CSV table of C-alpha atoms in Angstrom, one decimal:
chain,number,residue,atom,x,y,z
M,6,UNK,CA,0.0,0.0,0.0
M,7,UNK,CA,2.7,2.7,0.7
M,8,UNK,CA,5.0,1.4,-2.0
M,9,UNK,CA,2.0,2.5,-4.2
M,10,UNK,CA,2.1,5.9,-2.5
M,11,UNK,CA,5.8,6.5,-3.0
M,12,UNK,CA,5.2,5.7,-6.5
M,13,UNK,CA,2.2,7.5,-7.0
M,14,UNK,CA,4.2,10.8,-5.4
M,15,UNK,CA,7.1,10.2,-7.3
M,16,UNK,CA,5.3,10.4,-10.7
M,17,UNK,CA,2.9,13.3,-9.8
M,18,UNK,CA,6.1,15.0,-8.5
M,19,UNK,CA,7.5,14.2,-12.0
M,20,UNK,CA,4.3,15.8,-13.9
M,21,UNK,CA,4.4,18.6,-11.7
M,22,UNK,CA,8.1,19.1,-12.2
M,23,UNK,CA,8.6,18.5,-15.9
M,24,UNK,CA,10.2,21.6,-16.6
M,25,UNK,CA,13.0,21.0,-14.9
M,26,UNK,CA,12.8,17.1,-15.5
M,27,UNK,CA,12.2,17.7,-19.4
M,28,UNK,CA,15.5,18.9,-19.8
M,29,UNK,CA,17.2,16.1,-17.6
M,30,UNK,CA,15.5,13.8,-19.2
M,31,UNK,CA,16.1,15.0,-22.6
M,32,UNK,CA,19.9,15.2,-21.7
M,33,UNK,CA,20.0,11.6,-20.4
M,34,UNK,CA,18.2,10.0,-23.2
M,35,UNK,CA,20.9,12.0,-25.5
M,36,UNK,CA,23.8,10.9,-23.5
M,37,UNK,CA,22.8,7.7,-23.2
M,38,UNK,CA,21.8,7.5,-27.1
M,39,UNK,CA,25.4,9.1,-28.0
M,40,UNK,CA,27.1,6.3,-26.0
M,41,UNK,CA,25.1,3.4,-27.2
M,42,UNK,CA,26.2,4.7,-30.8
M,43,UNK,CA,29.7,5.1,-30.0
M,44,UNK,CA,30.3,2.0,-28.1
M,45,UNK,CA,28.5,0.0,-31.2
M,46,UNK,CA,30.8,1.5,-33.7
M,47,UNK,CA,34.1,0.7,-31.5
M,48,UNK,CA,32.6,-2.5,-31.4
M,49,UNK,CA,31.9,-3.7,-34.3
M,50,UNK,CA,32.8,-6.5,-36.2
M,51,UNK,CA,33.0,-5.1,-39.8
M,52,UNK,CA,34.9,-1.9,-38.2
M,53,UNK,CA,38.2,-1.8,-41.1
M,54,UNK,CA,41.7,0.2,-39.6
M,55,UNK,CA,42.9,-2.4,-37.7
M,56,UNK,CA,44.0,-2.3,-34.7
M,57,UNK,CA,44.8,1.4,-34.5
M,58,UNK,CA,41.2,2.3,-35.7
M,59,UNK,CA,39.8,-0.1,-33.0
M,60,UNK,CA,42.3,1.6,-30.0
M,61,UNK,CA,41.1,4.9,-30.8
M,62,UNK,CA,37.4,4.2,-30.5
M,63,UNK,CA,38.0,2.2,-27.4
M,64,UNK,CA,39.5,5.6,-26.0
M,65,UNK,CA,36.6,7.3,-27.6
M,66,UNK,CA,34.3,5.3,-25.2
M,67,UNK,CA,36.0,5.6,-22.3
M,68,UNK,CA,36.0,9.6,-23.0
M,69,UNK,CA,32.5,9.7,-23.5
M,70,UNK,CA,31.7,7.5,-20.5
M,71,UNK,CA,33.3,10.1,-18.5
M,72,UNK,CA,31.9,13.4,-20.0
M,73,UNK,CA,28.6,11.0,-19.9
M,74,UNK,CA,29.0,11.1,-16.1
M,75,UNK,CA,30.2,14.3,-15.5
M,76,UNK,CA,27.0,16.0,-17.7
M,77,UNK,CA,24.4,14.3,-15.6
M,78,UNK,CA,25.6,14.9,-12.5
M,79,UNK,CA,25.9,18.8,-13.5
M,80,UNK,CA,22.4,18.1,-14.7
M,81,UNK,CA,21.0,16.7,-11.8
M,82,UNK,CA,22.4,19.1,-9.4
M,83,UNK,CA,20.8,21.5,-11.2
M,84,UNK,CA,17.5,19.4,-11.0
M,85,UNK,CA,17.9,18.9,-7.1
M,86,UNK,CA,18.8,22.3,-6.7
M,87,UNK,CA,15.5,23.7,-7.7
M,88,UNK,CA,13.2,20.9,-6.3
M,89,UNK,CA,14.6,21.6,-2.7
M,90,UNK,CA,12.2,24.2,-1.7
M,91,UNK,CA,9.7,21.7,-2.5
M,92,UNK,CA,11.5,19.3,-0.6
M,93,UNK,CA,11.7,21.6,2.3
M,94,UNK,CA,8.1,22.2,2.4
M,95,UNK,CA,7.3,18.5,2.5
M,96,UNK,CA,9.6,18.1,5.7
M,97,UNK,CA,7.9,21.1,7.2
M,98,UNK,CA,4.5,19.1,6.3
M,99,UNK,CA,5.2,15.8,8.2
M,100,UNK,CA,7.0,13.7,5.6
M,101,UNK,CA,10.2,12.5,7.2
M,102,UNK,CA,13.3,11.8,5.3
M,103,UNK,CA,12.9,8.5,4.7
M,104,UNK,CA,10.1,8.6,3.2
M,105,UNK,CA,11.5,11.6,0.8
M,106,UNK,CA,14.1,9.3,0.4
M,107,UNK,CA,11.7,6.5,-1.2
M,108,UNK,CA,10.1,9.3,-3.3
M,109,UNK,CA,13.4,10.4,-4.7
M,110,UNK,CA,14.5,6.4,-5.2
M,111,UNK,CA,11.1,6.1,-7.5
M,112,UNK,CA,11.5,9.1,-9.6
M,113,UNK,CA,15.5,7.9,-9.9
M,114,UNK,CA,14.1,4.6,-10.8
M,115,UNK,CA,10.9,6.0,-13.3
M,116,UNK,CA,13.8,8.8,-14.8
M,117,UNK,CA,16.6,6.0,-15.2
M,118,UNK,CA,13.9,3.8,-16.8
M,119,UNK,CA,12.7,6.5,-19.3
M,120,UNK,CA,16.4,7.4,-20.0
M,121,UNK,CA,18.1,4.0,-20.5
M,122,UNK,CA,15.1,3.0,-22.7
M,123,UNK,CA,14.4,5.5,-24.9
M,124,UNK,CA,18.1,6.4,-24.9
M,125,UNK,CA,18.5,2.8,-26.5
M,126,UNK,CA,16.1,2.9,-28.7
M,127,UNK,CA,17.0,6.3,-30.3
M,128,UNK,CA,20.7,5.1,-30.3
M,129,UNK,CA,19.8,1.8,-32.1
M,130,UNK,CA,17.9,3.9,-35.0
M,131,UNK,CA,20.7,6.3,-34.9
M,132,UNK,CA,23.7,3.8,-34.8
M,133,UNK,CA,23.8,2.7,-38.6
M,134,UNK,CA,24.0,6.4,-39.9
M,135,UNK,CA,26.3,7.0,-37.5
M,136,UNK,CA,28.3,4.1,-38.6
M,137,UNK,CA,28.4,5.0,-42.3
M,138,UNK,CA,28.8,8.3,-41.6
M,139,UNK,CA,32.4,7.4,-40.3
M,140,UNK,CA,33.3,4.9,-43.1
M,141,UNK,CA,32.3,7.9,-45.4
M,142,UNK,CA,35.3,10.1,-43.1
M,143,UNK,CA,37.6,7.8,-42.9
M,144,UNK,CA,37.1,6.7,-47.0
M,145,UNK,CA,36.7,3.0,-46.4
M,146,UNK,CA,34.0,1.7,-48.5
M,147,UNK,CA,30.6,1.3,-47.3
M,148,UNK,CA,29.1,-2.0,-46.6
M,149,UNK,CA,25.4,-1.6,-45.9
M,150,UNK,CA,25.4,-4.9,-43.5
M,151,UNK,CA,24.3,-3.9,-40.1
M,152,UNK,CA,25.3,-5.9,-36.7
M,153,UNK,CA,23.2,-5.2,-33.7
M,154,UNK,CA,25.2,-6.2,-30.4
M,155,UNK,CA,23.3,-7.3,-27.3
M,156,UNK,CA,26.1,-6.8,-25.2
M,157,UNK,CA,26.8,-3.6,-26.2
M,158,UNK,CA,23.1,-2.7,-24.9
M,159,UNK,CA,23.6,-4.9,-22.0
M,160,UNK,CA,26.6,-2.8,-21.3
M,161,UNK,CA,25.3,1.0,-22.0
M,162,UNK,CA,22.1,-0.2,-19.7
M,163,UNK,CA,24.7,-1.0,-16.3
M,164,UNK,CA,26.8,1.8,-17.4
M,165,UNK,CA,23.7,4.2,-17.0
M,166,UNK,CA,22.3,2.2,-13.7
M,167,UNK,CA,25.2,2.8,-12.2
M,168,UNK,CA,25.5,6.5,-13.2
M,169,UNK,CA,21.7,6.9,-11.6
M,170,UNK,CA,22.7,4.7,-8.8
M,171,UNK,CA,25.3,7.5,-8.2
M,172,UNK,CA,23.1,10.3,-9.0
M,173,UNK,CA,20.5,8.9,-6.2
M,174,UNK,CA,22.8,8.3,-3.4
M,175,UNK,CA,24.5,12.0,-4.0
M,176,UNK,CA,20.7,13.4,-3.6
M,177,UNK,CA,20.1,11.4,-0.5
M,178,UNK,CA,23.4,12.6,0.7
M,179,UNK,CA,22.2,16.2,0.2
M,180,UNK,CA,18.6,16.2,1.5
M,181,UNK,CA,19.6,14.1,4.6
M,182,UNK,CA,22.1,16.3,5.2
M,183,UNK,CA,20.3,19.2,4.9
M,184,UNK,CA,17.4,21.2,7.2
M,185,UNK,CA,14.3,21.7,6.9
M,186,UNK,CA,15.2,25.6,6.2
M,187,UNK,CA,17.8,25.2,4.6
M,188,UNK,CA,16.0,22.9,2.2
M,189,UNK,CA,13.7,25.9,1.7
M,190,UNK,CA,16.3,28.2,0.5
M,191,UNK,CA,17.6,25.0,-1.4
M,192,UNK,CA,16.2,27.0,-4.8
M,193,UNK,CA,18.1,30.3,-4.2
């Protein structure tokens, strides 16, 4: 019964929000979407260069792995940041930490859900343009065969649970941390 309760305020509070989660969730979809493209290329079989080519993208992927994480955390501070007044004024109300911490777990869950999946699926249309786009700038002919990896989507999916996994636990960090006021000057 209060599982459904949590969930039910986490995906109001995400309706009520969603100008500030439309733009987090736009960016995570993107990021996750750009990774899932670049980790297919670096892995694919019918990728020509050799073993030079294949280094390079590997570096490629951990580079973007790390921006990856870097942009959502800026992203998500910037999310928390203006949802902590509101967050303050449910404290104030009665709700106790915990139980703001099961809200924010849900709408981590529910955004990292949206995110991985569509951020997938937009990176799976995307991935053979993106792949004969390069074979057109590097001048290696272009083979229209296309190779969908499940690993590399098994792989982009933990990458991103982990990133949300670390984007939850630095939010619980910061509202059980914080007071009650200073969760209501949170937004300033």
């Amino acid at each position: 019964m209060t599982r459904h309760l949590y969930l039910r305020l986490a995906v109001g509070n995400i309706k009520n929000n969603r100008r500030f989660y439309f733009p987090f969730l736009l960016t995570a979809i993107l990021t996750v979407a750009c990774f899932f493209i670049m980790m297919s290329t670096s892995q694919s079989p019918t990728l020509p260069g050799g073993e030079t080519t294949r280094i390079v993208m590997y570096l490629g992927d951990i580079i973007v792995a790390l921006f990856s994480v870097i942009f959502l955390y800026y992203t998500n501070s910037f999310l928390i940041k203006r949802r902590k007044k509101e967050l303050g004024l449910y404290n104030i109300l009665g709700l106790e930490k915990r139980h703001m911490a099961k809200v924010l777990c849900w709408e981590t869950v529910l955004s990292g859900l949206i995110a991985i999946g569509l951020g997938l699926g937009l990176g799976a249309l995307l991935d053979r343009l993106m792949y004969l786009l390069l074979l057109n700038l590097l001048r290696f002919d272009v083979s229209m065969t296309y190779t969908f990896l499940p690993r590399v989507a098994i792989l982009t999916g933990a990458l991103f649970a982990a990133v949300f996994l670390l984007l939850l636990l630095s939010n619980l960090i910061q509202v059980g941390r914080a007071k009650p006021i200073e969760l209501l000057r949170g937004g300033q």
